[in-house]
Amino acid sequence: KDGVALPSYRGDIINNEEFSEDGRRNNPHNMVKAYHQSAQTLNILRAFSTGGYADISRLHAWNLDFVEDTDEGSRYRKFANKVDESLRFMKAIGIDTADPTFTQTEFYTAHECLLLPYEQALTRMDSTTGKWYDCSAHMLWVGERTRDLDSAHLEFTRGIGNPLGVKISDKCTPEELIRIIDTMNPNNIPGRLTIIVRMGAEKVRKNLPGLIRAVQREGKSVLWISDPVHGNTRKTESGFKTRDFDAIRDELRAFFDVHDEMGSHPGGVHLEMTGKDVTECVGGNVDEVTEETLGSRYHTYCDPRLNGKQALELAFLIAERMRSRTGLPPLE
């Protein structure tokens, strides 16, 4: 920049975005700040999940103000009304809807196992079992760029007892995937390992069947999750890093289609989103974000996120596919 070369911004846990020698210098104290911020976030989530915010009778209150007058907001309200009717029926037949089953929820956290000094510092031995656990999250995943068979990241994760994940792109061959599975989950424990697929729609249709076929043939127990965002990142002519909503939706549809064809189960979805009304991903049928409007509320320092309207639109798409798989009628 202006003839000055400095290290790249690697995220707040490493250095700062400020373009200066001090700002871009690696600062180990940032890991301590990240830990405290994470702990505060977990405390807030615990309070929300057990303090009444998760009460299903408050379903209407969960909606976002800025989707109130949209078609997706209307669908959400209709869905919430049906839940209200069901709750009234349950109360009428004597079911206690004030029970924690209806008023509280459990949550789990996960993040990429990327910065090994941070992860190692938070790894503890369980005194009752003698097993090692990384206490930075419930689940950790290894990224596409750090999943080499001889990498330190695979070596670290295979030694901890947490549920694990690994991201794979179209670069991963069936043979390589089986070797990764054997390394991360040698005892083939059900629920231990999640395969997170990030490829792009057409590459999912081309490459995912072979990977599923290899897993089925070898009798491996894995959970399949779609990450439809990271394989669809691009930079606009104006310099904004963005993702196309249509591409994200197409990759999700391809993921479900392939599993339908292979007789396997689509186990989950990994999204980057925020409840805020940002303009970071282009597209969407509700107040469409265009390349020209990206800069109006582009707040991310890292990856572009779906906003609340886009995320809600995608949620209904996922719900419809899951309902169709179980033979239920579509949401009206």
mmCIF file with all atom_site columns, C-alpha atoms in Angstrom, residues 171-280:
data_model
loop_
_atom_site.group_PDB
_atom_site.id
_atom_site.type_symbol
_atom_site.label_atom_id
_atom_site.label_alt_id
_atom_site.label_comp_id
_atom_site.label_asym_id
_atom_site.label_entity_id
_atom_site.label_seq_id
_atom_site.pdbx_PDB_ins_code
_atom_site.Cartn_x
_atom_site.Cartn_y
_atom_site.Cartn_z
_atom_site.occupancy
_atom_site.B_iso_or_equiv
_atom_site.pdbx_formal_charge
_atom_site.auth_seq_id
_atom_site.auth_comp_id
_atom_site.auth_asym_id
_atom_site.auth_atom_id
_atom_site.pdbx_PDB_model_num
ATOM 1   C CA . LYS A 1 171 ? -9.593  -31.296 -4.591  1.00 0.00 ? 171 LYS A CA 1
ATOM 2   C CA . CYS A 1 172 ? -10.178 -34.206 -2.191  1.00 0.00 ? 172 CYS A CA 1
ATOM 3   C CA . THR A 1 173 ? -10.169 -37.658 -3.822  1.00 0.00 ? 173 THR A CA 1
ATOM 4   C CA . PRO A 1 174 ? -12.146 -40.614 -2.434  1.00 0.00 ? 174 PRO A CA 1
ATOM 5   C CA . GLU A 1 175 ? -8.909  -42.364 -1.470  1.00 0.00 ? 175 GLU A CA 1
ATOM 6   C CA . GLU A 1 176 ? -7.610  -39.301 0.364   1.00 0.00 ? 176 GLU A CA 1
ATOM 7   C CA . LEU A 1 177 ? -10.911 -38.886 2.211   1.00 0.00 ? 177 LEU A CA 1
ATOM 8   C CA . ILE A 1 178 ? -10.767 -42.460 3.492   1.00 0.00 ? 178 ILE A CA 1
ATOM 9   C CA . ARG A 1 179 ? -7.216  -41.881 4.772   1.00 0.00 ? 179 ARG A CA 1
ATOM 10  C CA . ILE A 1 180 ? -8.336  -38.681 6.515   1.00 0.00 ? 180 ILE A CA 1
ATOM 11  C CA . ILE A 1 181 ? -11.239 -40.535 8.138   1.00 0.00 ? 181 ILE A CA 1
ATOM 12  C CA . ASP A 1 182 ? -8.930  -43.323 9.303   1.00 0.00 ? 182 ASP A CA 1
ATOM 13  C CA . THR A 1 183 ? -6.567  -40.744 10.801  1.00 0.00 ? 183 THR A CA 1
ATOM 14  C CA . MET A 1 184 ? -9.198  -38.662 12.612  1.00 0.00 ? 184 MET A CA 1
ATOM 15  C CA . ASN A 1 185 ? -11.549 -41.475 13.607  1.00 0.00 ? 185 ASN A CA 1
ATOM 16  C CA . PRO A 1 186 ? -9.560  -44.734 13.567  1.00 0.00 ? 186 PRO A CA 1
ATOM 17  C CA . ASN A 1 187 ? -12.133 -46.576 15.699  1.00 0.00 ? 187 ASN A CA 1
ATOM 18  C CA . ASN A 1 188 ? -15.014 -45.519 13.418  1.00 0.00 ? 188 ASN A CA 1
ATOM 19  C CA . ILE A 1 189 ? -17.015 -44.120 16.357  1.00 0.00 ? 189 ILE A CA 1
ATOM 20  C CA . PRO A 1 190 ? -20.476 -42.905 15.197  1.00 0.00 ? 190 PRO A CA 1
ATOM 21  C CA . GLY A 1 191 ? -20.871 -39.153 15.669  1.00 0.00 ? 191 GLY A CA 1
ATOM 22  C CA . ARG A 1 192 ? -17.157 -38.576 16.086  1.00 0.00 ? 192 ARG A CA 1
ATOM 23  C CA . LEU A 1 193 ? -16.410 -37.147 12.618  1.00 0.00 ? 193 LEU A CA 1
ATOM 24  C CA . THR A 1 194 ? -18.252 -34.708 10.364  1.00 0.00 ? 194 THR A CA 1
ATOM 25  C CA . ILE A 1 195 ? -17.388 -34.164 6.707   1.00 0.00 ? 195 ILE A CA 1
ATOM 26  C CA . ILE A 1 196 ? -18.060 -30.518 5.771   1.00 0.00 ? 196 ILE A CA 1
ATOM 27  C CA . VAL A 1 197 ? -18.416 -30.183 1.996   1.00 0.00 ? 197 VAL A CA 1
ATOM 28  C CA . ARG A 1 198 ? -17.484 -26.865 0.304   1.00 0.00 ? 198 ARG A CA 1
ATOM 29  C CA . MET A 1 199 ? -17.225 -27.061 -3.481  1.00 0.00 ? 199 MET A CA 1
ATOM 30  C CA . GLY A 1 200 ? -19.712 -25.003 -5.472  1.00 0.00 ? 200 GLY A CA 1
ATOM 31  C CA . ALA A 1 201 ? -22.948 -26.397 -6.938  1.00 0.00 ? 201 ALA A CA 1
ATOM 32  C CA . GLU A 1 202 ? -21.647 -28.041 -10.120 1.00 0.00 ? 202 GLU A CA 1
ATOM 33  C CA . LYS A 1 203 ? -18.610 -29.515 -8.389  1.00 0.00 ? 203 LYS A CA 1
ATOM 34  C CA . VAL A 1 204 ? -20.859 -30.931 -5.657  1.00 0.00 ? 204 VAL A CA 1
ATOM 35  C CA . ARG A 1 205 ? -22.914 -32.756 -8.295  1.00 0.00 ? 205 ARG A CA 1
ATOM 36  C CA . LYS A 1 206 ? -19.755 -34.035 -9.968  1.00 0.00 ? 206 LYS A CA 1
ATOM 37  C CA . ASN A 1 207 ? -17.535 -34.940 -7.004  1.00 0.00 ? 207 ASN A CA 1
ATOM 38  C CA . LEU A 1 208 ? -19.709 -35.636 -3.964  1.00 0.00 ? 208 LEU A CA 1
ATOM 39  C CA . PRO A 1 209 ? -21.247 -38.920 -5.230  1.00 0.00 ? 209 PRO A CA 1
ATOM 40  C CA . GLY A 1 210 ? -17.801 -40.541 -5.500  1.00 0.00 ? 210 GLY A CA 1
ATOM 41  C CA . LEU A 1 211 ? -16.892 -39.464 -1.971  1.00 0.00 ? 211 LEU A CA 1
ATOM 42  C CA . ILE A 1 212 ? -20.156 -40.782 -0.533  1.00 0.00 ? 212 ILE A CA 1
ATOM 43  C CA . ARG A 1 213 ? -19.749 -44.026 -2.483  1.00 0.00 ? 213 ARG A CA 1
ATOM 44  C CA . ALA A 1 214 ? -16.257 -44.554 -1.030  1.00 0.00 ? 214 ALA A CA 1
ATOM 45  C CA . VAL A 1 215 ? -17.491 -43.915 2.524   1.00 0.00 ? 215 VAL A CA 1
ATOM 46  C CA . GLN A 1 216 ? -20.391 -46.328 2.043   1.00 0.00 ? 216 GLN A CA 1
ATOM 47  C CA . ARG A 1 217 ? -18.149 -48.989 0.509   1.00 0.00 ? 217 ARG A CA 1
ATOM 48  C CA . GLU A 1 218 ? -15.656 -48.817 3.393   1.00 0.00 ? 218 GLU A CA 1
ATOM 49  C CA . GLY A 1 219 ? -18.397 -48.782 6.032   1.00 0.00 ? 219 GLY A CA 1
ATOM 50  C CA . LYS A 1 220 ? -17.240 -45.492 7.554   1.00 0.00 ? 220 LYS A CA 1
ATOM 51  C CA . SER A 1 221 ? -19.498 -43.675 9.996   1.00 0.00 ? 221 SER A CA 1
ATOM 52  C CA . VAL A 1 222 ? -19.545 -39.940 9.215   1.00 0.00 ? 222 VAL A CA 1
ATOM 53  C CA . LEU A 1 223 ? -21.984 -37.046 9.275   1.00 0.00 ? 223 LEU A CA 1
ATOM 54  C CA . TRP A 1 224 ? -22.291 -34.995 6.074   1.00 0.00 ? 224 TRP A CA 1
ATOM 55  C CA . ILE A 1 225 ? -22.686 -31.210 6.305   1.00 0.00 ? 225 ILE A CA 1
ATOM 56  C CA . SER A 1 226 ? -22.894 -28.641 3.529   1.00 0.00 ? 226 SER A CA 1
ATOM 57  C CA . ASP A 1 227 ? -20.861 -25.428 3.665   1.00 0.00 ? 227 ASP A CA 1
ATOM 58  C CA . PRO A 1 228 ? -22.357 -23.583 0.675   1.00 0.00 ? 228 PRO A CA 1
ATOM 59  C CA . VAL A 1 229 ? -20.676 -20.249 1.391   1.00 0.00 ? 229 VAL A CA 1
ATOM 60  C CA . HIS A 1 230 ? -16.900 -20.710 1.338   1.00 0.00 ? 230 HIS A CA 1
ATOM 61  C CA . GLY A 1 231 ? -16.766 -22.235 -2.139  1.00 0.00 ? 231 GLY A CA 1
ATOM 62  C CA . ASN A 1 232 ? -18.674 -19.291 -3.587  1.00 0.00 ? 232 ASN A CA 1
ATOM 63  C CA . THR A 1 233 ? -16.546 -16.323 -2.538  1.00 0.00 ? 233 THR A CA 1
ATOM 64  C CA . ARG A 1 234 ? -15.425 -13.791 -5.145  1.00 0.00 ? 234 ARG A CA 1
ATOM 65  C CA . LYS A 1 235 ? -14.175 -10.213 -5.378  1.00 0.00 ? 235 LYS A CA 1
ATOM 66  C CA . THR A 1 236 ? -16.121 -7.527  -7.229  1.00 0.00 ? 236 THR A CA 1
ATOM 67  C CA . GLU A 1 237 ? -14.570 -4.990  -9.589  1.00 0.00 ? 237 GLU A CA 1
ATOM 68  C CA . SER A 1 238 ? -14.932 -2.406  -6.835  1.00 0.00 ? 238 SER A CA 1
ATOM 69  C CA . GLY A 1 239 ? -12.818 -4.567  -4.508  1.00 0.00 ? 239 GLY A CA 1
ATOM 70  C CA . PHE A 1 240 ? -15.492 -5.987  -2.201  1.00 0.00 ? 240 PHE A CA 1
ATOM 71  C CA . LYS A 1 241 ? -15.222 -9.614  -1.160  1.00 0.00 ? 241 LYS A CA 1
ATOM 72  C CA . THR A 1 242 ? -18.711 -11.075 -1.583  1.00 0.00 ? 242 THR A CA 1
ATOM 73  C CA . ARG A 1 243 ? -20.821 -14.173 -2.190  1.00 0.00 ? 243 ARG A CA 1
ATOM 74  C CA . ASP A 1 244 ? -23.824 -14.681 -4.467  1.00 0.00 ? 244 ASP A CA 1
ATOM 75  C CA . PHE A 1 245 ? -27.008 -15.782 -2.732  1.00 0.00 ? 245 PHE A CA 1
ATOM 76  C CA . ASP A 1 246 ? -28.082 -17.726 -5.831  1.00 0.00 ? 246 ASP A CA 1
ATOM 77  C CA . ALA A 1 247 ? -24.808 -19.679 -5.827  1.00 0.00 ? 247 ALA A CA 1
ATOM 78  C CA . ILE A 1 248 ? -25.218 -20.494 -2.124  1.00 0.00 ? 248 ILE A CA 1
ATOM 79  C CA . ARG A 1 249 ? -28.785 -21.674 -2.718  1.00 0.00 ? 249 ARG A CA 1
ATOM 80  C CA . ASP A 1 250 ? -27.745 -23.740 -5.756  1.00 0.00 ? 250 ASP A CA 1
ATOM 81  C CA . GLU A 1 251 ? -24.994 -25.511 -3.805  1.00 0.00 ? 251 GLU A CA 1
ATOM 82  C CA . LEU A 1 252 ? -27.442 -26.349 -1.017  1.00 0.00 ? 252 LEU A CA 1
ATOM 83  C CA . ARG A 1 253 ? -29.904 -27.772 -3.524  1.00 0.00 ? 253 ARG A CA 1
ATOM 84  C CA . ALA A 1 254 ? -27.141 -29.818 -5.146  1.00 0.00 ? 254 ALA A CA 1
ATOM 85  C CA . PHE A 1 255 ? -26.113 -31.154 -1.726  1.00 0.00 ? 255 PHE A CA 1
ATOM 86  C CA . PHE A 1 256 ? -29.650 -32.347 -0.974  1.00 0.00 ? 256 PHE A CA 1
ATOM 87  C CA . ASP A 1 257 ? -30.114 -33.745 -4.499  1.00 0.00 ? 257 ASP A CA 1
ATOM 88  C CA . VAL A 1 258 ? -26.931 -35.823 -4.318  1.00 0.00 ? 258 VAL A CA 1
ATOM 89  C CA . HIS A 1 259 ? -27.866 -37.313 -0.951  1.00 0.00 ? 259 HIS A CA 1
ATOM 90  C CA . ASP A 1 260 ? -31.322 -38.171 -2.283  1.00 0.00 ? 260 ASP A CA 1
ATOM 91  C CA . GLU A 1 261 ? -29.701 -39.967 -5.211  1.00 0.00 ? 261 GLU A CA 1
ATOM 92  C CA . MET A 1 262 ? -27.125 -41.788 -3.035  1.00 0.00 ? 262 MET A CA 1
ATOM 93  C CA . GLY A 1 263 ? -29.506 -42.850 -0.280  1.00 0.00 ? 263 GLY A CA 1
ATOM 94  C CA . SER A 1 264 ? -27.416 -41.002 2.303   1.00 0.00 ? 264 SER A CA 1
ATOM 95  C CA . HIS A 1 265 ? -28.442 -38.356 4.820   1.00 0.00 ? 265 HIS A CA 1
ATOM 96  C CA . PRO A 1 266 ? -27.787 -34.598 4.598   1.00 0.00 ? 266 PRO A CA 1
ATOM 97  C CA . GLY A 1 267 ? -26.847 -33.977 8.212   1.00 0.00 ? 267 GLY A CA 1
ATOM 98  C CA . GLY A 1 268 ? -26.541 -30.216 8.504   1.00 0.00 ? 268 GLY A CA 1
ATOM 99  C CA . VAL A 1 269 ? -25.626 -26.825 7.063   1.00 0.00 ? 269 VAL A CA 1
ATOM 100 C CA . HIS A 1 270 ? -22.721 -24.512 7.902   1.00 0.00 ? 270 HIS A CA 1
ATOM 101 C CA . LEU A 1 271 ? -23.464 -20.827 7.193   1.00 0.00 ? 271 LEU A CA 1
ATOM 102 C CA . GLU A 1 272 ? -21.795 -17.488 7.797   1.00 0.00 ? 272 GLU A CA 1
ATOM 103 C CA . MET A 1 273 ? -24.603 -15.132 8.760   1.00 0.00 ? 273 MET A CA 1
ATOM 104 C CA . THR A 1 274 ? -25.637 -12.336 11.057  1.00 0.00 ? 274 THR A CA 1
ATOM 105 C CA . GLY A 1 275 ? -28.989 -11.133 12.300  1.00 0.00 ? 275 GLY A CA 1
ATOM 106 C CA . LYS A 1 276 ? -27.974 -7.596  11.349  1.00 0.00 ? 276 LYS A CA 1
ATOM 107 C CA . ASP A 1 277 ? -29.190 -5.864  8.199   1.00 0.00 ? 277 ASP A CA 1
ATOM 108 C CA . VAL A 1 278 ? -25.803 -5.832  6.457   1.00 0.00 ? 278 VAL A CA 1
ATOM 109 C CA . THR A 1 279 ? -25.048 -5.707  2.718   1.00 0.00 ? 279 THR A CA 1
ATOM 110 C CA . GLU A 1 280 ? -22.204 -8.181  2.258   1.00 0.00 ? 280 GLU A CA 1
#
